[in-house]
Amino acid sequence: MSTATESQLIAPHGGELVDRTGDRPENLDSFDLVALTPRELADLDMLASGALSPLTGFMGREDYERVVDEMRLAGGLAWALPVCLAVQAAPAGDRVALADERGRTLGVLDVEEVFEYDKEREAERCFRTTDANHPGVARLYRQPDLYVGGQVTVFDRLEPAFPELHRDPAATRALFAERGWKRVVGFQTRNPIHRAHEYLTKCALETVDGLLIHPLVGETKSDDVPAAVRVQAYEVLVENYYPEDRVVVSAFPAAMRYAGPREAIWHAICRKNYGCSHFIVGRDHAGVGSYYGSYDAQLVFDEFEPHELDVEPMFFEHSFWCRACNQMASPKTCPHEGDERVFLSGTQVRELLGRGQLPPAEFTRPEVAQVLIEAYRS
Ligand SMILES: [Zn+2]
């Protein structure tokens, strides 16, 4: 096998990896200050690192409108979700300082335009619902009424939640190239990895060079399993059950939007920027409650020509251990039904773990279960 160079990896979305890091301006104190929400801060950091290439800042009206309507940027490039900064009032100057919720300045935005937007329309188009009980819609409705668009420059990066797992797109690309990988599959997750996820990541890995396990560690709903517990679970799983030289575990710093189908596209494009040629899309990707059909996040890929995304989605069914097949399988590969299939609901798993009991080894690896049991105890 020849040594892969970085140029053999998939190109970033739009062709070039964006870098919006830069120097702190000397007259920073003279600018209006905008405090960003956790979601906006996560977006800002991803703009800085190129994870949102080709975006160089928060969206202006033309990009925003076409993304909401057609899942394309103004120039026609595929893009699934708004990346916008909401403000109470139009800033006074042509530059604003961007701060976290405690007032620490991280970057600046060169104001190109300030525009009104229709929250219900954005909700309906992007979340497929205007129901304020949907966590993504609720957050949208709470935002101020104007968007400010313009290029950003970030001089102070966010503290990564897991420094040992922090890798910008340039760093994952360099690592993949160093390992000689060309075809890399990305796996998005915000849950502990049970046998079913292990199975589909391994099925995918059988056909490519490497696997990026890329857990989302940005803001999630408070009832999702805490990121620290999940990270520990991924570590014990990889240590015990994956070949070290075929897998990278790294943190994906995005905040969850719970936009289901559109978020699946958005996740795939981001992973392309990290160097993934393939992306796993299971059932119910990035969904919440019963707002989306089980296959909606797979079907939405049909709204793009294959060359538009470039990154190849890999679709998977729910999988399970089948006692008759005596192996992991899915409805696609196993003819048996009912009791032969070891399946536990999320609630059943939580009840077992809460009582300090290991779920069946066919469902969860014991090392992973142990991590989860300890988390439930504390
Ligand atoms: Zn079977």
CSV table of C-alpha atoms and ligand atoms in Angstrom, one decimal:
chain,number,residue,atom,x,y,z
A,1,MET,CA,0.0,0.0,0.0
A,2,SER,CA,1.4,3.4,-0.9
A,3,THR,CA,1.6,6.1,1.7
A,4,ALA,CA,-1.5,8.3,1.6
A,5,THR,CA,-0.7,12.0,1.6
A,6,GLU,CA,-3.2,14.5,2.9
A,7,SER,CA,-4.3,15.3,-0.6
A,8,GLN,CA,-5.7,11.8,-0.9
A,9,LEU,CA,-8.3,12.5,1.7
A,10,ILE,CA,-11.6,13.9,0.7
A,11,ALA,CA,-11.5,17.7,0.1
A,12,PRO,CA,-13.2,20.0,2.6
A,13,HIS,CA,-16.7,21.2,1.7
A,14,GLY,CA,-16.3,24.0,-0.9
A,15,GLY,CA,-12.7,22.9,-1.5
A,16,GLU,CA,-10.6,24.7,1.1
A,17,LEU,CA,-10.4,24.3,4.9
A,18,VAL,CA,-11.3,27.7,6.4
A,19,ASP,CA,-9.1,29.1,9.2
A,20,ARG,CA,-10.8,32.0,11.0
A,21,THR,CA,-8.3,32.3,13.9
A,22,GLY,CA,-6.4,35.5,14.1
A,23,ASP,CA,-4.9,38.2,16.3
A,24,ARG,CA,-6.7,40.2,19.1
A,25,PRO,CA,-7.4,43.7,17.8
A,26,GLU,CA,-5.8,46.5,19.9
A,27,ASN,CA,-8.9,48.6,20.0
A,28,LEU,CA,-11.1,45.8,21.2
A,29,ASP,CA,-12.6,47.8,24.0
A,30,SER,CA,-14.2,50.3,21.6
A,31,PHE,CA,-16.5,47.7,20.1
A,32,ASP,CA,-20.1,46.8,21.1
A,33,LEU,CA,-20.1,43.5,23.0
A,34,VAL,CA,-22.4,40.6,22.0
A,35,ALA,CA,-22.7,37.7,24.5
A,36,LEU,CA,-23.2,34.4,22.7
A,37,THR,CA,-25.4,31.5,23.8
A,38,PRO,CA,-23.8,28.1,24.2
A,39,ARG,CA,-25.0,27.1,20.8
A,40,GLU,CA,-23.6,30.3,19.2
A,41,LEU,CA,-20.3,29.8,21.0
A,42,ALA,CA,-20.0,26.2,19.7
A,43,ASP,CA,-20.7,27.5,16.2
A,44,LEU,CA,-18.1,30.3,16.6
A,45,ASP,CA,-15.5,27.8,17.6
A,46,MET,CA,-16.3,25.6,14.6
A,47,LEU,CA,-16.1,28.6,12.3
A,48,ALA,CA,-12.7,29.3,13.7
A,49,SER,CA,-11.4,25.7,13.2
A,50,GLY,CA,-12.9,25.2,9.7
A,51,ALA,CA,-15.3,22.6,10.9
A,52,LEU,CA,-18.0,24.7,9.2
A,53,SER,CA,-16.0,25.3,5.9
A,54,PRO,CA,-16.8,27.0,3.6
A,55,LEU,CA,-18.5,29.4,6.1
A,56,THR,CA,-16.2,32.2,7.3
A,57,GLY,CA,-18.7,33.8,9.7
A,58,PHE,CA,-22.3,34.0,10.8
A,59,MET,CA,-24.7,33.9,7.8
A,60,GLY,CA,-26.0,36.9,6.0
A,61,ARG,CA,-29.6,37.1,4.7
A,62,GLU,CA,-29.0,35.5,1.2
A,63,ASP,CA,-27.3,32.5,2.6
A,64,TYR,CA,-29.8,32.2,5.4
A,65,GLU,CA,-32.9,32.4,3.2
A,66,ARG,CA,-31.7,29.9,0.7
A,67,VAL,CA,-30.5,27.5,3.4
A,68,VAL,CA,-33.9,27.7,5.1
A,69,ASP,CA,-35.8,27.3,1.7
A,70,GLU,CA,-33.6,24.9,-0.3
A,71,MET,CA,-30.8,23.6,1.9
A,72,ARG,CA,-28.3,25.4,-0.3
A,73,LEU,CA,-26.0,28.4,0.3
A,74,ALA,CA,-26.6,31.5,-1.9
A,75,GLY,CA,-23.9,30.2,-4.2
A,76,GLY,CA,-25.7,26.8,-4.6
A,77,LEU,CA,-23.4,24.7,-2.4
A,78,ALA,CA,-25.3,22.2,-0.2
A,79,TRP,CA,-25.9,23.3,3.4
A,80,ALA,CA,-28.6,22.2,5.7
A,81,LEU,CA,-29.0,24.4,8.8
A,82,PRO,CA,-28.7,28.2,9.6
A,83,VAL,CA,-25.5,29.3,11.4
A,84,CYS,CA,-26.7,32.6,12.7
A,85,LEU,CA,-26.1,35.0,15.5
A,86,ALA,CA,-29.2,36.6,17.1
A,87,VAL,CA,-29.0,40.1,18.6
A,88,GLN,CA,-31.4,42.5,20.3
A,89,ALA,CA,-30.5,45.5,18.3
A,90,ALA,CA,-28.4,46.5,15.4
A,91,PRO,CA,-24.8,47.2,16.6
A,92,ALA,CA,-23.5,50.7,16.5
A,93,GLY,CA,-20.2,50.2,14.7
A,94,ASP,CA,-19.1,48.0,11.8
A,95,ARG,CA,-17.4,45.6,14.2
A,96,VAL,CA,-18.6,43.8,17.3
A,97,ALA,CA,-16.7,41.9,20.0
A,98,LEU,CA,-18.0,38.4,20.6
A,99,ALA,CA,-18.0,37.2,24.2
A,100,ASP,CA,-19.0,34.1,26.2
A,101,GLU,CA,-21.8,34.3,28.9
A,102,ARG,CA,-19.3,35.6,31.5
A,103,GLY,CA,-18.1,38.4,29.3
A,104,ARG,CA,-14.8,37.0,28.2
A,105,THR,CA,-14.1,38.2,24.6
A,106,LEU,CA,-13.2,35.4,22.1
A,107,GLY,CA,-13.4,37.1,18.8
A,108,VAL,CA,-14.8,39.8,16.6
A,109,LEU,CA,-17.4,40.0,13.8
A,110,ASP,CA,-17.2,42.4,10.9
A,111,VAL,CA,-20.8,43.4,10.5
A,112,GLU,CA,-22.0,43.0,7.0
A,113,GLU,CA,-25.7,43.1,7.6
A,114,VAL,CA,-28.4,43.0,10.2
A,115,PHE,CA,-31.8,41.5,9.2
A,116,GLU,CA,-35.1,40.4,10.5
A,117,TYR,CA,-36.1,36.7,10.3
A,118,ASP,CA,-39.3,34.7,10.7
A,119,LYS,CA,-38.9,32.3,13.6
A,120,GLU,CA,-42.0,30.2,12.7
A,121,ARG,CA,-40.8,29.8,9.2
A,122,GLU,CA,-37.3,28.8,10.3
A,123,ALA,CA,-38.9,26.3,12.7
A,124,GLU,CA,-41.3,24.8,10.2
A,125,ARG,CA,-38.6,24.5,7.5
A,126,CYS,CA,-35.6,23.4,9.6
A,127,PHE,CA,-37.3,21.5,12.4
A,128,ARG,CA,-40.4,20.4,10.5
A,129,THR,CA,-42.5,21.6,13.4
A,130,THR,CA,-43.5,24.9,15.1
A,131,ASP,CA,-44.2,23.2,18.4
A,132,ALA,CA,-42.5,25.1,21.2
A,133,ASN,CA,-42.0,21.9,23.1
A,134,HIS,CA,-39.4,20.8,20.6
A,135,PRO,CA,-36.0,21.7,22.3
A,136,GLY,CA,-34.6,23.2,19.1
A,137,VAL,CA,-37.7,25.2,18.3
A,138,ALA,CA,-37.9,26.4,22.0
A,139,ARG,CA,-34.4,27.7,21.7
A,140,LEU,CA,-35.1,29.4,18.4
A,141,TYR,CA,-38.3,31.1,19.9
A,142,ARG,CA,-36.3,32.4,22.9
A,143,GLN,CA,-33.7,34.1,20.7
A,144,PRO,CA,-33.7,37.9,20.0
A,145,ASP,CA,-35.4,39.0,16.8
A,146,LEU,CA,-32.5,40.1,14.6
A,147,TYR,CA,-29.6,38.2,13.0
A,148,VAL,CA,-26.3,39.9,12.4
A,149,GLY,CA,-24.2,38.4,9.6
A,150,GLY,CA,-20.5,38.8,8.8
A,151,GLN,CA,-17.0,37.3,8.9
A,152,VAL,CA,-15.5,36.3,12.2
A,153,THR,CA,-12.0,36.3,13.6
A,154,VAL,CA,-11.4,34.3,16.7
A,155,PHE,CA,-8.4,35.1,18.9
A,156,ASP,CA,-9.3,33.1,22.0
A,157,ARG,CA,-10.6,29.5,21.5
A,158,LEU,CA,-13.1,27.9,23.8
A,159,GLU,CA,-11.6,25.7,26.5
A,160,PRO,CA,-12.3,22.2,25.1
A,161,ALA,CA,-14.5,20.1,27.4
A,162,PHE,CA,-12.1,17.1,26.9
A,163,PRO,CA,-8.7,18.5,26.0
A,164,GLU,CA,-7.3,15.0,25.4
A,165,LEU,CA,-10.0,14.4,22.8
A,166,HIS,CA,-9.8,17.8,21.1
A,167,ARG,CA,-8.7,17.8,17.5
A,168,ASP,CA,-9.5,20.5,14.9
A,169,PRO,CA,-10.2,19.4,11.3
A,170,ALA,CA,-6.6,20.1,10.3
A,171,ALA,CA,-5.4,17.8,13.1
A,172,THR,CA,-7.7,14.9,12.3
A,173,ARG,CA,-6.7,15.3,8.6
A,174,ALA,CA,-3.1,15.2,9.5
A,175,LEU,CA,-3.6,12.1,11.7
A,176,PHE,CA,-5.5,10.2,9.0
A,177,ALA,CA,-2.8,11.1,6.5
A,178,GLU,CA,-0.1,10.0,8.9
A,179,ARG,CA,-1.8,6.6,9.3
A,180,GLY,CA,-2.1,6.2,5.5
A,181,TRP,CA,-5.9,6.3,5.5
A,182,LYS,CA,-7.8,7.6,2.5
A,183,ARG,CA,-11.3,6.4,3.2
A,184,VAL,CA,-12.5,7.2,6.7
A,185,VAL,CA,-16.0,6.7,8.1
A,186,GLY,CA,-17.3,9.1,10.7
A,187,PHE,CA,-19.7,8.1,13.5
A,188,GLN,CA,-21.7,10.7,15.3
A,189,THR,CA,-23.1,9.8,18.7
A,190,ARG,CA,-24.5,11.4,21.8
A,191,ASN,CA,-25.2,8.1,23.6
A,192,PRO,CA,-23.1,5.4,25.2
A,193,ILE,CA,-22.1,2.8,22.6
A,194,HIS,CA,-23.9,-0.4,23.0
A,195,ARG,CA,-23.3,-3.6,21.0
A,196,ALA,CA,-25.6,-2.3,18.2
A,197,HIS,CA,-23.5,0.8,17.6
A,198,GLU,CA,-20.3,-1.3,17.9
A,199,TYR,CA,-21.7,-3.6,15.2
A,200,LEU,CA,-22.5,-0.9,12.7
A,201,THR,CA,-19.3,1.0,13.1
A,202,LYS,CA,-17.4,-2.3,12.6
A,203,CYS,CA,-19.6,-3.2,9.5
A,204,ALA,CA,-18.6,0.3,8.1
A,205,LEU,CA,-15.0,-0.1,9.0
A,206,GLU,CA,-14.8,-3.4,7.1
A,207,THR,CA,-15.1,-1.4,3.9
A,208,VAL,CA,-12.9,1.6,4.6
A,209,ASP,CA,-9.4,2.4,6.1
A,210,GLY,CA,-10.3,4.0,9.4
A,211,LEU,CA,-13.1,4.9,11.8
A,212,LEU,CA,-13.6,8.3,13.5
A,213,ILE,CA,-15.7,7.9,16.6
A,214,HIS,CA,-16.8,11.5,17.0
A,215,PRO,CA,-19.1,11.9,20.0
A,216,LEU,CA,-20.9,15.2,20.2
A,217,VAL,CA,-19.8,16.9,23.5
A,218,GLY,CA,-21.4,20.4,23.0
A,219,GLU,CA,-24.6,21.3,24.7
A,220,THR,CA,-27.3,18.6,24.8
A,221,LYS,CA,-30.6,18.2,26.6
A,222,SER,CA,-30.2,17.8,30.3
A,223,ASP,CA,-31.6,14.3,30.3
A,224,ASP,CA,-29.0,12.9,27.8
A,225,VAL,CA,-26.2,10.9,29.3
A,226,PRO,CA,-23.5,13.3,30.5
A,227,ALA,CA,-20.6,13.7,28.1
A,228,ALA,CA,-17.9,12.7,30.7
A,229,VAL,CA,-19.6,9.3,31.2
A,230,ARG,CA,-20.1,8.7,27.5
A,231,VAL,CA,-16.4,9.5,26.8
A,232,GLN,CA,-15.3,7.1,29.5
A,233,ALA,CA,-17.6,4.4,27.9
A,234,TYR,CA,-16.1,5.0,24.5
A,235,GLU,CA,-12.6,4.7,25.9
A,236,VAL,CA,-13.1,1.3,27.5
A,237,LEU,CA,-14.9,0.0,24.5
A,238,VAL,CA,-12.2,1.0,22.0
A,239,GLU,CA,-9.5,-0.2,24.4
A,240,ASN,CA,-11.0,-3.6,24.6
A,241,TYR,CA,-12.7,-4.3,21.3
A,242,TYR,CA,-11.2,-2.2,18.5
A,243,PRO,CA,-7.8,-2.4,16.9
A,244,GLU,CA,-5.9,0.7,18.0
A,245,ASP,CA,-4.5,1.6,14.6
A,246,ARG,CA,-7.9,1.7,12.9
A,247,VAL,CA,-9.8,4.0,15.2
A,248,VAL,CA,-9.6,7.6,16.4
A,249,VAL,CA,-11.9,8.8,19.2
A,250,SER,CA,-12.2,12.6,19.1
A,251,ALA,CA,-14.7,15.1,20.4
A,252,PHE,CA,-17.1,16.9,18.1
A,253,PRO,CA,-17.6,20.3,19.6
A,254,ALA,CA,-21.1,21.1,18.2
A,255,ALA,CA,-24.2,21.8,20.2
A,256,MET,CA,-27.2,19.5,19.4
A,257,ARG,CA,-29.9,21.3,17.5
A,258,TYR,CA,-32.3,18.2,17.4
A,259,ALA,CA,-33.2,19.0,13.8
A,260,GLY,CA,-33.3,15.4,12.8
A,261,PRO,CA,-33.0,15.0,9.0
A,262,ARG,CA,-31.4,18.4,8.3
A,263,GLU,CA,-28.9,17.9,11.2
A,264,ALA,CA,-27.9,14.5,9.7
A,265,ILE,CA,-26.9,16.4,6.5
A,266,TRP,CA,-25.1,19.1,8.5
A,267,HIS,CA,-23.3,16.5,10.6
A,268,ALA,CA,-22.2,14.7,7.4
A,269,ILE,CA,-20.8,17.9,5.9
A,270,CYS,CA,-19.0,18.8,9.1
A,271,ARG,CA,-17.4,15.3,9.2
A,272,LYS,CA,-16.3,15.8,5.6
A,273,ASN,CA,-14.3,18.8,6.8
A,274,TYR,CA,-12.7,16.6,9.5
A,275,GLY,CA,-11.6,14.3,6.7
A,276,CYS,CA,-14.3,11.7,6.6
A,277,SER,CA,-15.2,10.3,3.1
A,278,HIS,CA,-18.1,8.3,4.7
A,279,PHE,CA,-20.6,9.0,7.4
A,280,ILE,CA,-22.9,6.6,9.3
A,281,VAL,CA,-26.6,7.5,9.4
A,282,GLY,CA,-28.7,5.2,11.6
A,283,ARG,CA,-32.4,5.4,12.3
A,284,ASP,CA,-33.6,8.5,14.1
A,285,HIS,CA,-30.4,10.4,13.6
A,286,ALA,CA,-30.4,13.7,15.7
A,287,GLY,CA,-34.1,13.3,16.4
A,288,VAL,CA,-36.0,14.0,19.5
A,289,GLY,CA,-39.4,12.8,20.7
A,290,SER,CA,-41.6,11.7,17.8
A,291,TYR,CA,-41.1,14.7,15.6
A,292,TYR,CA,-39.4,12.7,12.8
A,293,GLY,CA,-40.0,9.4,11.1
A,294,SER,CA,-37.4,6.7,11.8
A,295,TYR,CA,-36.0,6.9,8.2
A,296,ASP,CA,-36.4,10.7,7.6
A,297,ALA,CA,-32.7,11.3,8.3
A,298,GLN,CA,-31.8,8.8,5.6
A,299,LEU,CA,-34.4,9.8,3.1
A,300,VAL,CA,-33.3,13.5,3.2
A,301,PHE,CA,-30.0,12.5,1.5
A,302,ASP,CA,-32.1,11.9,-1.7
A,303,GLU,CA,-32.7,15.7,-1.9
A,304,PHE,CA,-29.1,16.0,-3.0
A,305,GLU,CA,-27.2,14.8,-6.0
A,306,PRO,CA,-24.3,12.6,-4.8
A,307,HIS,CA,-21.6,15.0,-6.0
A,308,GLU,CA,-23.2,17.9,-4.0
A,309,LEU,CA,-22.3,16.3,-0.7
A,310,ASP,CA,-19.3,14.2,-1.8
A,311,VAL,CA,-19.3,12.5,1.6
A,312,GLU,CA,-21.0,9.2,1.3
A,313,PRO,CA,-23.8,8.4,3.7
A,314,MET,CA,-23.9,4.8,5.0
A,315,PHE,CA,-27.4,3.9,6.1
A,316,PHE,CA,-28.0,1.4,8.9
A,317,GLU,CA,-31.0,-0.4,10.4
A,318,HIS,CA,-31.4,-1.0,14.1
A,319,SER,CA,-29.3,-4.0,15.0
A,320,PHE,CA,-29.4,-6.6,17.7
A,321,TRP,CA,-28.0,-9.9,18.9
A,322,CYS,CA,-29.9,-12.8,17.4
A,323,ARG,CA,-29.8,-16.0,19.5
A,324,ALA,CA,-30.7,-18.2,16.4
A,325,CYS,CA,-28.1,-16.6,14.1
A,326,ASN,CA,-25.7,-16.5,17.1
A,327,GLN,CA,-24.4,-13.1,16.0
A,328,MET,CA,-25.2,-9.4,15.7
A,329,ALA,CA,-27.7,-8.8,12.9
A,330,SER,CA,-30.4,-6.5,11.6
A,331,PRO,CA,-33.8,-7.1,10.0
A,332,LYS,CA,-31.8,-6.9,6.7
A,333,THR,CA,-29.7,-9.9,7.5
A,334,CYS,CA,-31.6,-12.0,10.0
A,335,PRO,CA,-34.8,-13.9,9.2
A,336,HIS,CA,-35.8,-14.7,12.9
A,337,GLU,CA,-38.2,-12.7,14.9
A,338,GLY,CA,-39.4,-11.9,18.4
A,339,ASP,CA,-37.7,-13.7,21.3
A,340,GLU,CA,-34.6,-14.7,19.3
A,341,ARG,CA,-33.6,-11.1,19.2
A,342,VAL,CA,-32.1,-9.5,22.3
A,343,PHE,CA,-33.5,-6.1,22.5
A,344,LEU,CA,-33.9,-3.8,25.5
A,345,SER,CA,-35.5,-0.4,25.5
A,346,GLY,CA,-33.7,2.7,26.9
A,347,THR,CA,-35.9,2.6,29.9
A,348,GLN,CA,-35.2,-1.1,30.6
A,349,VAL,CA,-31.4,-0.5,30.3
A,350,ARG,CA,-31.6,2.5,32.7
A,351,GLU,CA,-33.6,0.4,35.3
A,352,LEU,CA,-31.0,-2.4,35.2
A,353,LEU,CA,-28.1,0.0,35.5
A,354,GLY,CA,-29.9,1.9,38.3
A,355,ARG,CA,-30.2,-1.3,40.3
A,356,GLY,CA,-26.5,-2.0,39.7
A,357,GLN,CA,-27.2,-4.9,37.4
A,358,LEU,CA,-25.3,-5.6,34.2
A,359,PRO,CA,-27.5,-5.7,31.0
A,360,PRO,CA,-27.0,-8.9,29.0
A,361,ALA,CA,-23.5,-9.1,27.4
A,362,GLU,CA,-25.2,-9.5,24.0
A,363,PHE,CA,-26.6,-6.0,24.5
A,364,THR,CA,-23.8,-4.1,26.3
A,365,ARG,CA,-20.2,-4.9,26.7
A,366,PRO,CA,-19.6,-5.5,30.5
A,367,GLU,CA,-16.8,-2.9,30.6
A,368,VAL,CA,-19.2,-0.3,29.2
A,369,ALA,CA,-22.0,-1.4,31.6
A,370,GLN,CA,-19.6,-1.0,34.5
A,371,VAL,CA,-18.9,2.6,33.6
A,372,LEU,CA,-22.6,3.4,33.3
A,373,ILE,CA,-23.4,1.6,36.6
A,374,GLU,CA,-20.8,3.7,38.4
A,375,ALA,CA,-22.2,6.9,36.9
A,376,TYR,CA,-25.7,6.0,38.1
A,377,ARG,CA,-24.4,5.4,41.6
A,378,SER,CA,-22.8,8.8,42.0
B,1,ZN,ZN,-31.4,-14.3,13.3
